[in-house]
Each structure stands twice: as C-alpha cells, then as structure tokens.
mmCIF file of C-alpha atoms in Angstrom:
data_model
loop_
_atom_site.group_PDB
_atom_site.id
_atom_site.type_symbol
_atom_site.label_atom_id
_atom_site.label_comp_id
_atom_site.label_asym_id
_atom_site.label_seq_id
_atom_site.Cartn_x
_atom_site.Cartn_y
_atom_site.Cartn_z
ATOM 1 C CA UNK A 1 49.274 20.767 3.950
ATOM 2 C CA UNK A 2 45.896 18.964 3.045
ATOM 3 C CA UNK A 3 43.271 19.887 0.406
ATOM 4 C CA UNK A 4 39.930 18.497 0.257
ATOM 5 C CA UNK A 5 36.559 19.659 -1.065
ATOM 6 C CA UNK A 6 32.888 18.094 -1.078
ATOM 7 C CA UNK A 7 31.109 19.160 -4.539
ATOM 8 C CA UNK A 8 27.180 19.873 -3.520
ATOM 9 C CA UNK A 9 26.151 20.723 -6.864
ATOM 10 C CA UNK A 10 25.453 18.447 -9.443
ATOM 11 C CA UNK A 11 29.270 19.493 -10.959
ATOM 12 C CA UNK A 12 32.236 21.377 -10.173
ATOM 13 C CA UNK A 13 35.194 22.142 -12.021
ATOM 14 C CA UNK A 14 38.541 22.057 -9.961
ATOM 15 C CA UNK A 15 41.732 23.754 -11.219
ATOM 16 C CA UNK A 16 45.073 23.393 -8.998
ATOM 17 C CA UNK A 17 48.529 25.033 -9.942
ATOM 18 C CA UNK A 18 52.170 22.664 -8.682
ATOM 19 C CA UNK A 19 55.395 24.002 -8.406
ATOM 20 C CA UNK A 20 57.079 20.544 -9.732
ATOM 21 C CA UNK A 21 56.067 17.235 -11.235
ATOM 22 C CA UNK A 22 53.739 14.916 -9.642
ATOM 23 C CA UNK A 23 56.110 12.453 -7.329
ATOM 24 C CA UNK A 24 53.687 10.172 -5.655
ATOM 25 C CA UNK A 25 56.423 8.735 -3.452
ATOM 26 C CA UNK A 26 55.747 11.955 -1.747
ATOM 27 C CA UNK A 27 51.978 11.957 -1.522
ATOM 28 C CA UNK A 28 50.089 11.260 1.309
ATOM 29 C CA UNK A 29 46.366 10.151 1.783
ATOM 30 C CA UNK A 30 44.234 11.073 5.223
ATOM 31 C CA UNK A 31 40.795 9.607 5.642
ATOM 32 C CA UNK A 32 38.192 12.322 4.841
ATOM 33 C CA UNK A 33 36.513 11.485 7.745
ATOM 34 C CA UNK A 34 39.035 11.089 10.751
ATOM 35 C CA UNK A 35 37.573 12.159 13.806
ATOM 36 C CA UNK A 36 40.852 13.688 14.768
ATOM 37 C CA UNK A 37 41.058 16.342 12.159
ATOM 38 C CA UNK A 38 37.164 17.543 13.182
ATOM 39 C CA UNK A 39 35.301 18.161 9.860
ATOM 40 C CA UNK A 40 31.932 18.480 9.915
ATOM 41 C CA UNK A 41 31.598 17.416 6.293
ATOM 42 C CA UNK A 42 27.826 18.528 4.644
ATOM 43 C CA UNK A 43 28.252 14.440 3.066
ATOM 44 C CA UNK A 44 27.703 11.771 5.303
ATOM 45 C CA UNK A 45 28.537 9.096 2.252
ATOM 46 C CA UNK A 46 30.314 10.778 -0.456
ATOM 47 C CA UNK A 47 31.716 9.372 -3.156
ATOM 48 C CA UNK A 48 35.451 8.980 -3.110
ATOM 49 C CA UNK A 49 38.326 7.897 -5.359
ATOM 50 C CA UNK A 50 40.286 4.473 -5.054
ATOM 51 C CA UNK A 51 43.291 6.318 -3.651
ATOM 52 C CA UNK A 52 40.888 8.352 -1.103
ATOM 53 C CA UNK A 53 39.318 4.970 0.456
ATOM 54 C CA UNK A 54 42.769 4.212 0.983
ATOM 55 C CA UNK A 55 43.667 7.181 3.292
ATOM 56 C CA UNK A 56 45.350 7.092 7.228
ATOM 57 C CA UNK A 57 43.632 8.096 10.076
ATOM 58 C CA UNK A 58 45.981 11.216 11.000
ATOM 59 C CA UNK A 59 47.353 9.500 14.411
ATOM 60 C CA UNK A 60 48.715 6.676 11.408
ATOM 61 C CA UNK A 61 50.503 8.747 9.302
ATOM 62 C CA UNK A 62 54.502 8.307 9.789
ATOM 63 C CA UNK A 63 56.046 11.168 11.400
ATOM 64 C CA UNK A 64 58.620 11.473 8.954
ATOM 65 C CA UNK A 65 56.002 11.992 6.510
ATOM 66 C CA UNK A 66 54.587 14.998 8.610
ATOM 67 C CA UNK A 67 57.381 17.128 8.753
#
C-alpha cells in the first residue's frame, strides 16, 4: 500500500485514520516520481518533506519490505 497526494489549491486539509501506533521501523518511503510506478503527477517540482526526498526508486525497495 502507498498513499500520496499533490495539493493544487493554495491549502488542503488531510485527515487519515491507523489501526495501531505509528512504528516507523515499518515505514517505507518511494520516490514520488519513479518512472516505474507511472504517475503523471499535475507538479513537475513540488514541494516535498525531508523524509519524502529521501524515498527508493521502487526496483530499490527490499523485498522483504514488499511483502
């Protein structure tokens, strides 16, 4: 599972309900913009988080962690 959103106003409000506590050892960060995944994302530059200019191109992301 992967979320992501590109706001195209000039805000947005987002609201999210979990099942648990956040556990980043179990988080996992794709690059908005990996070819592989095929988004044709409306923002060419957006403006992304420390964590999000982090992200894996898909094809980087450890199996284990896919499944």
């Amino acid at each position: 599972f992967a979320h992501g959103f590109a706001v195209l106003s000039e805000s947005a409000m987002f609201h999210y309900k979990c099942t648990d506590y956040y556990s980043p050892k179990d988080e996992m960060t794709v690059q908005w913009n990996d070819p592989a995944i095929g988004i044709d994302w409306p923002l060419k530059e957006p403006i992304l988080s420390q964590k999000d200019t982090k992200g894996l191109r898909l094809a980087d992301v450890p199996p284990a962690k896919l499944f």
